[in-house]
Amino acid sequence: MRRRLEQPKPKTVSHSVRSRMAIAKHPLHPMLVVYPVALLSLVLPADLLSLWLEQPFWAQSAYWMNAVGLAVGLLAGVVGTADMFLIRVVRRHVSAWNHFIVAVMVLAVAGMGVWLRAPDPVAAVWPWGVLQSGLLLVLVMVAGWLGGTLSFRHGIGVYGDADNPHEHEADTRPPAE
Ligand code: HEM
């Protein structure tokens, strides 16, 4: 009974891992990824509107969303890669490697889309454009889900617990989920 009373109080904050690529404790990667997530996932709807309405505006919108989504996605990728390689504990998470691999696939398929659409955005829509933007949407959803696992489940890029034992670079425990 006495021993139970002496036990420390449970923590009110979960373990978290500070981002290295941040301004005033605001991580840069989550700020940047909103653009590729939104723009690249809107390429398929724009392609479908282009086929339905037969207006060049939608094919051109699909091209520009693909191109700008790729540009900001590359920047986000550089920042995310820096966080991943500067923080050892991030690399211990299998979901960090899965996120990295799927994110590189997102950028590769977005690059393919720019190559496909740049010469003639309207002619590129059917069938290859729709195939590319459909694949892109699936990959963006998987990359976003895995990124969310890192942030919201493993607390990466979160400034919560100053006593977090996982923050130590010397942590040699086996890979986590
Ligand atoms: C290419 C290399 C990439 C690496 C190494 C990488 C790494 C990371 C890391 C370490 C985090 C945890 C938060 C942080 O440290 O800032 C994260 C979160 C996240 N990443 Fe990436 N990332 C990459 C590219 C991308 C791309 C291209 C996208 C979008 C298509 C993306 C979407 C996300 C999302 C949605 C989160 C959760 C952040 C939130 O919603 O607050 N990542 N990523």
mmCIF file of C-alpha atoms and ligand atoms in Angstrom:
data_model
loop_
_atom_site.group_PDB
_atom_site.id
_atom_site.type_symbol
_atom_site.label_atom_id
_atom_site.label_comp_id
_atom_site.label_asym_id
_atom_site.label_seq_id
_atom_site.Cartn_x
_atom_site.Cartn_y
_atom_site.Cartn_z
ATOM 1 C CA MET A 1 0.000 0.000 0.000
ATOM 2 C CA ARG A 2 2.768 2.422 1.018
ATOM 3 C CA ARG A 3 4.774 1.523 -2.121
ATOM 4 C CA ARG A 4 1.805 2.404 -4.321
ATOM 5 C CA LEU A 5 1.551 5.846 -2.708
ATOM 6 C CA GLU A 6 5.246 6.520 -3.396
ATOM 7 C CA GLN A 7 4.964 5.850 -7.139
ATOM 8 C CA PRO A 8 5.512 8.939 -9.349
ATOM 9 C CA LYS A 9 2.483 10.594 -10.868
ATOM 10 C CA PRO A 10 1.743 9.534 -14.470
ATOM 11 C CA LYS A 11 2.994 11.951 -17.110
ATOM 12 C CA THR A 12 0.447 14.299 -18.591
ATOM 13 C CA VAL A 13 2.354 14.738 -21.883
ATOM 14 C CA SER A 14 3.437 11.989 -24.256
ATOM 15 C CA HIS A 15 7.018 11.503 -25.456
ATOM 16 C CA SER A 16 7.954 13.709 -28.351
ATOM 17 C CA VAL A 17 10.894 14.349 -30.682
ATOM 18 C CA ARG A 18 11.904 17.903 -31.526
ATOM 19 C CA SER A 19 12.416 18.833 -35.162
ATOM 20 C CA ARG A 20 15.826 20.204 -36.196
ATOM 21 C CA MET A 21 14.369 21.942 -39.237
ATOM 22 C CA ALA A 22 12.142 24.415 -37.423
ATOM 23 C CA ILE A 23 11.711 28.128 -36.799
ATOM 24 C CA ALA A 24 10.878 29.085 -33.196
ATOM 25 C CA LYS A 25 9.685 25.506 -32.472
ATOM 26 C CA HIS A 26 7.497 25.441 -35.601
ATOM 27 C CA PRO A 27 8.701 22.550 -37.845
ATOM 28 C CA LEU A 28 9.086 23.503 -41.505
ATOM 29 C CA HIS A 29 8.176 20.177 -43.134
ATOM 30 C CA PRO A 30 4.521 20.146 -41.947
ATOM 31 C CA MET A 31 4.219 23.800 -43.089
ATOM 32 C CA LEU A 32 5.441 22.910 -46.587
ATOM 33 C CA VAL A 33 3.690 19.571 -47.192
ATOM 34 C CA VAL A 34 0.226 21.120 -47.237
ATOM 35 C CA TYR A 35 1.012 22.429 -50.761
ATOM 36 C CA PRO A 36 2.047 19.139 -52.446
ATOM 37 C CA VAL A 37 -0.681 17.241 -50.573
ATOM 38 C CA ALA A 38 -3.405 19.627 -51.776
ATOM 39 C CA LEU A 39 -2.076 20.404 -55.268
ATOM 40 C CA LEU A 40 -1.030 16.871 -56.266
ATOM 41 C CA SER A 41 -4.275 15.317 -55.058
ATOM 42 C CA LEU A 42 -6.307 17.816 -57.129
ATOM 43 C CA VAL A 43 -4.652 16.792 -60.435
ATOM 44 C CA LEU A 44 -7.032 13.818 -60.920
ATOM 45 C CA PRO A 45 -10.224 15.878 -60.304
ATOM 46 C CA ALA A 46 -8.905 18.497 -62.776
ATOM 47 C CA ASP A 47 -8.187 15.751 -65.352
ATOM 48 C CA LEU A 48 -11.711 14.340 -64.935
ATOM 49 C CA LEU A 49 -13.256 17.824 -65.255
ATOM 50 C CA SER A 50 -11.181 18.339 -68.389
ATOM 51 C CA LEU A 51 -12.596 15.152 -69.933
ATOM 52 C CA TRP A 52 -16.147 15.946 -68.839
ATOM 53 C CA LEU A 53 -16.337 19.659 -69.723
ATOM 54 C CA GLU A 54 -13.822 19.589 -72.610
ATOM 55 C CA GLN A 55 -12.401 22.966 -71.557
ATOM 56 C CA PRO A 56 -8.594 23.427 -71.902
ATOM 57 C CA PHE A 57 -8.628 25.394 -68.628
ATOM 58 C CA TRP A 58 -8.887 22.163 -66.591
ATOM 59 C CA ALA A 59 -6.059 20.393 -68.432
ATOM 60 C CA GLN A 60 -3.856 23.472 -67.964
ATOM 61 C CA SER A 61 -4.854 23.639 -64.269
ATOM 62 C CA ALA A 62 -3.904 19.956 -63.898
ATOM 63 C CA TYR A 63 -0.499 20.690 -65.425
ATOM 64 C CA TRP A 64 0.211 23.706 -63.202
ATOM 65 C CA MET A 65 -0.978 21.987 -60.020
ATOM 66 C CA ASN A 66 1.270 19.045 -60.896
ATOM 67 C CA ALA A 67 4.263 21.340 -61.579
ATOM 68 C CA VAL A 68 3.873 23.593 -58.489
ATOM 69 C CA GLY A 69 3.052 20.570 -56.277
ATOM 70 C CA LEU A 70 6.284 18.946 -57.477
ATOM 71 C CA ALA A 71 8.365 22.099 -56.849
ATOM 72 C CA VAL A 72 7.131 22.587 -53.261
ATOM 73 C CA GLY A 73 7.204 18.798 -52.715
ATOM 74 C CA LEU A 74 10.921 18.768 -53.591
ATOM 75 C CA LEU A 75 11.555 21.554 -51.089
ATOM 76 C CA ALA A 76 9.503 19.710 -48.424
ATOM 77 C CA GLY A 77 11.424 16.540 -49.276
ATOM 78 C CA VAL A 78 14.786 18.249 -48.678
ATOM 79 C CA VAL A 79 13.592 19.574 -45.283
ATOM 80 C CA GLY A 80 12.038 16.197 -44.327
ATOM 81 C CA THR A 81 15.193 14.339 -45.365
ATOM 82 C CA ALA A 82 17.301 16.721 -43.232
ATOM 83 C CA ASP A 83 15.099 16.016 -40.185
ATOM 84 C CA MET A 84 15.276 12.294 -40.849
ATOM 85 C CA PHE A 85 19.062 12.173 -41.160
ATOM 86 C CA LEU A 86 19.807 14.661 -38.373
ATOM 87 C CA ILE A 87 17.677 12.849 -35.762
ATOM 88 C CA ARG A 88 18.737 9.260 -35.145
ATOM 89 C CA VAL A 89 15.569 8.225 -33.338
ATOM 90 C CA VAL A 90 13.479 9.155 -36.400
ATOM 91 C CA ARG A 91 15.462 6.645 -38.473
ATOM 92 C CA ARG A 92 14.584 3.903 -35.970
ATOM 93 C CA HIS A 93 10.932 4.095 -37.013
ATOM 94 C CA VAL A 94 9.938 1.738 -39.817
ATOM 95 C CA SER A 95 7.167 4.206 -40.713
ATOM 96 C CA ALA A 96 9.841 6.907 -41.287
ATOM 97 C CA TRP A 97 11.492 4.705 -43.945
ATOM 98 C CA ASN A 98 8.105 3.773 -45.429
ATOM 99 C CA HIS A 99 7.200 7.487 -45.531
ATOM 100 C CA PHE A 100 10.521 8.328 -47.174
ATOM 101 C CA ILE A 101 10.141 5.611 -49.856
ATOM 102 C CA VAL A 102 6.520 6.509 -50.684
ATOM 103 C CA ALA A 103 7.368 10.260 -50.686
ATOM 104 C CA VAL A 104 10.160 9.643 -53.216
ATOM 105 C CA MET A 105 7.639 7.699 -55.335
ATOM 106 C CA VAL A 106 5.237 10.689 -55.093
ATOM 107 C CA LEU A 107 7.957 13.030 -56.354
ATOM 108 C CA ALA A 108 8.954 10.630 -59.151
ATOM 109 C CA VAL A 109 5.347 10.235 -60.397
ATOM 110 C CA ALA A 110 4.835 14.030 -60.133
ATOM 111 C CA GLY A 111 8.017 14.503 -62.195
ATOM 112 C CA MET A 112 6.687 12.026 -64.743
ATOM 113 C CA GLY A 113 3.463 14.075 -64.898
ATOM 114 C CA VAL A 114 5.329 17.294 -65.727
ATOM 115 C CA TRP A 115 7.307 15.486 -68.452
ATOM 116 C CA LEU A 116 4.069 13.980 -69.851
ATOM 117 C CA ARG A 117 1.957 17.154 -69.740
ATOM 118 C CA ALA A 118 4.423 19.965 -70.571
ATOM 119 C CA PRO A 119 4.394 19.579 -74.414
ATOM 120 C CA ASP A 120 0.569 19.579 -74.692
ATOM 121 C CA PRO A 121 -1.459 19.578 -71.431
ATOM 122 C CA VAL A 122 -4.799 18.913 -73.200
ATOM 123 C CA ALA A 123 -3.610 15.954 -75.312
ATOM 124 C CA ALA A 124 -1.822 14.414 -72.306
ATOM 125 C CA VAL A 125 -4.981 13.975 -70.198
ATOM 126 C CA TRP A 126 -6.312 10.770 -71.782
ATOM 127 C CA PRO A 127 -5.280 8.037 -71.092
ATOM 128 C CA TRP A 128 -1.798 8.566 -69.597
ATOM 129 C CA GLY A 129 -2.578 11.736 -67.647
ATOM 130 C CA VAL A 130 -5.518 10.122 -65.828
ATOM 131 C CA LEU A 131 -3.438 7.018 -65.084
ATOM 132 C CA GLN A 132 -0.596 9.171 -63.719
ATOM 133 C CA SER A 133 -2.842 11.452 -61.628
ATOM 134 C CA GLY A 134 -4.770 8.443 -60.241
ATOM 135 C CA LEU A 135 -1.528 6.784 -59.141
ATOM 136 C CA LEU A 136 -0.335 10.133 -57.750
ATOM 137 C CA LEU A 137 -3.476 10.506 -55.616
ATOM 138 C CA VAL A 138 -3.060 7.028 -54.091
ATOM 139 C CA LEU A 139 0.631 7.650 -53.349
ATOM 140 C CA VAL A 140 -0.046 11.093 -51.807
ATOM 141 C CA MET A 141 -2.664 9.535 -49.526
ATOM 142 C CA VAL A 142 -0.241 6.810 -48.391
ATOM 143 C CA ALA A 143 2.644 9.299 -47.891
ATOM 144 C CA GLY A 144 0.364 11.679 -45.955
ATOM 145 C CA TRP A 145 -0.927 8.835 -43.784
ATOM 146 C CA LEU A 146 2.600 7.684 -42.945
ATOM 147 C CA GLY A 147 3.706 11.288 -42.296
ATOM 148 C CA GLY A 148 0.753 11.620 -39.939
ATOM 149 C CA THR A 149 1.913 8.442 -38.167
ATOM 150 C CA LEU A 150 5.280 10.120 -37.556
ATOM 151 C CA SER A 151 3.799 13.373 -36.280
ATOM 152 C CA PHE A 152 0.655 12.381 -34.438
ATOM 153 C CA ARG A 153 1.519 8.881 -33.251
ATOM 154 C CA HIS A 154 5.275 9.045 -32.653
ATOM 155 C CA GLY A 155 5.382 12.748 -31.741
ATOM 156 C CA ILE A 156 8.087 13.640 -34.287
ATOM 157 C CA GLY A 157 8.283 17.410 -34.697
ATOM 158 C CA VAL A 158 6.307 17.910 -31.477
ATOM 159 C CA TYR A 159 7.597 20.022 -28.562
ATOM 160 C CA GLY A 160 5.956 18.304 -25.614
ATOM 161 C CA ASP A 161 8.150 16.367 -23.214
ATOM 162 C CA ALA A 162 11.544 17.810 -22.247
ATOM 163 C CA ASP A 163 12.489 14.580 -20.380
ATOM 164 C CA ASN A 164 11.988 12.393 -23.439
ATOM 165 C CA PRO A 165 14.506 9.522 -23.269
ATOM 166 C CA HIS A 166 13.980 8.818 -26.983
ATOM 167 C CA GLU A 167 15.625 12.100 -27.915
ATOM 168 C CA HIS A 168 19.119 10.873 -27.040
ATOM 169 C CA GLU A 169 21.212 10.274 -30.123
ATOM 170 C CA ALA A 170 22.838 7.269 -28.425
ATOM 171 C CA ASP A 171 19.530 5.386 -28.220
ATOM 172 C CA THR A 172 20.246 1.928 -29.628
ATOM 173 C CA ARG A 173 16.921 0.180 -29.120
ATOM 174 C CA PRO A 174 15.589 -1.911 -32.029
ATOM 175 C CA PRO A 175 13.454 -0.239 -34.702
ATOM 176 C CA ALA A 176 9.976 0.792 -33.638
ATOM 177 C CA GLU A 177 6.801 0.752 -35.747
HETATM 178 C C1 HEM B 1 11.150 12.922 -49.622
HETATM 179 C C2 HEM B 1 11.510 12.827 -48.408
HETATM 180 C C3 HEM B 1 10.673 13.074 -47.164
HETATM 181 C C4 HEM B 1 11.122 12.793 -45.915
HETATM 182 C C5 HEM B 1 12.470 12.201 -45.529
HETATM 183 C C6 HEM B 1 10.066 13.138 -44.983
HETATM 184 C C7 HEM B 1 10.163 13.019 -43.592
HETATM 185 C C8 HEM B 1 9.177 13.390 -42.689
HETATM 186 C C9 HEM B 1 9.337 13.507 -41.265
HETATM 187 C C10 HEM B 1 10.643 13.253 -40.506
HETATM 188 C C11 HEM B 1 8.130 13.877 -40.731
HETATM 189 C C12 HEM B 1 7.825 14.133 -39.245
HETATM 190 C C13 HEM B 1 7.607 15.627 -38.998
HETATM 191 C C14 HEM B 1 8.867 16.459 -39.109
HETATM 192 O O1 HEM B 1 9.955 16.024 -38.705
HETATM 193 O O2 HEM B 1 8.774 17.580 -39.632
HETATM 194 C C15 HEM B 1 7.188 13.990 -41.825
HETATM 195 C C16 HEM B 1 5.864 14.339 -41.697
HETATM 196 C C17 HEM B 1 4.986 14.447 -42.752
HETATM 197 N N1 HEM B 1 5.284 14.357 -44.100
HETATM 198 FE FE1 HEM B 1 7.113 13.991 -44.875
HETATM 199 N N2 HEM B 1 8.981 13.597 -45.693
HETATM 200 C C18 HEM B 1 9.307 13.589 -47.028
HETATM 201 C C19 HEM B 1 8.489 14.043 -48.067
HETATM 202 C C20 HEM B 1 7.132 14.289 -47.957
HETATM 203 C C21 HEM B 1 6.246 14.611 -49.045
HETATM 204 C C22 HEM B 1 6.677 14.753 -50.522
HETATM 205 C C23 HEM B 1 4.994 14.736 -48.516
HETATM 206 C C24 HEM B 1 3.695 15.067 -49.218
HETATM 207 C C25 HEM B 1 3.312 14.580 -50.330
HETATM 208 C C26 HEM B 1 5.065 14.528 -47.089
HETATM 209 C C27 HEM B 1 4.008 14.550 -46.211
HETATM 210 C C28 HEM B 1 4.119 14.539 -44.824
HETATM 211 C C29 HEM B 1 3.008 14.765 -43.909
HETATM 212 C C30 HEM B 1 1.550 15.016 -44.298
HETATM 213 C C31 HEM B 1 3.567 14.709 -42.627
HETATM 214 C C32 HEM B 1 2.779 14.919 -41.320
HETATM 215 C C33 HEM B 1 2.922 16.359 -40.920
HETATM 216 C C34 HEM B 1 1.653 16.974 -40.478
HETATM 217 O O3 HEM B 1 0.581 16.746 -41.084
HETATM 218 O O4 HEM B 1 1.696 17.786 -39.523
HETATM 219 N N3 HEM B 1 6.393 14.260 -46.784
HETATM 220 N N4 HEM B 1 7.843 13.711 -43.018
#
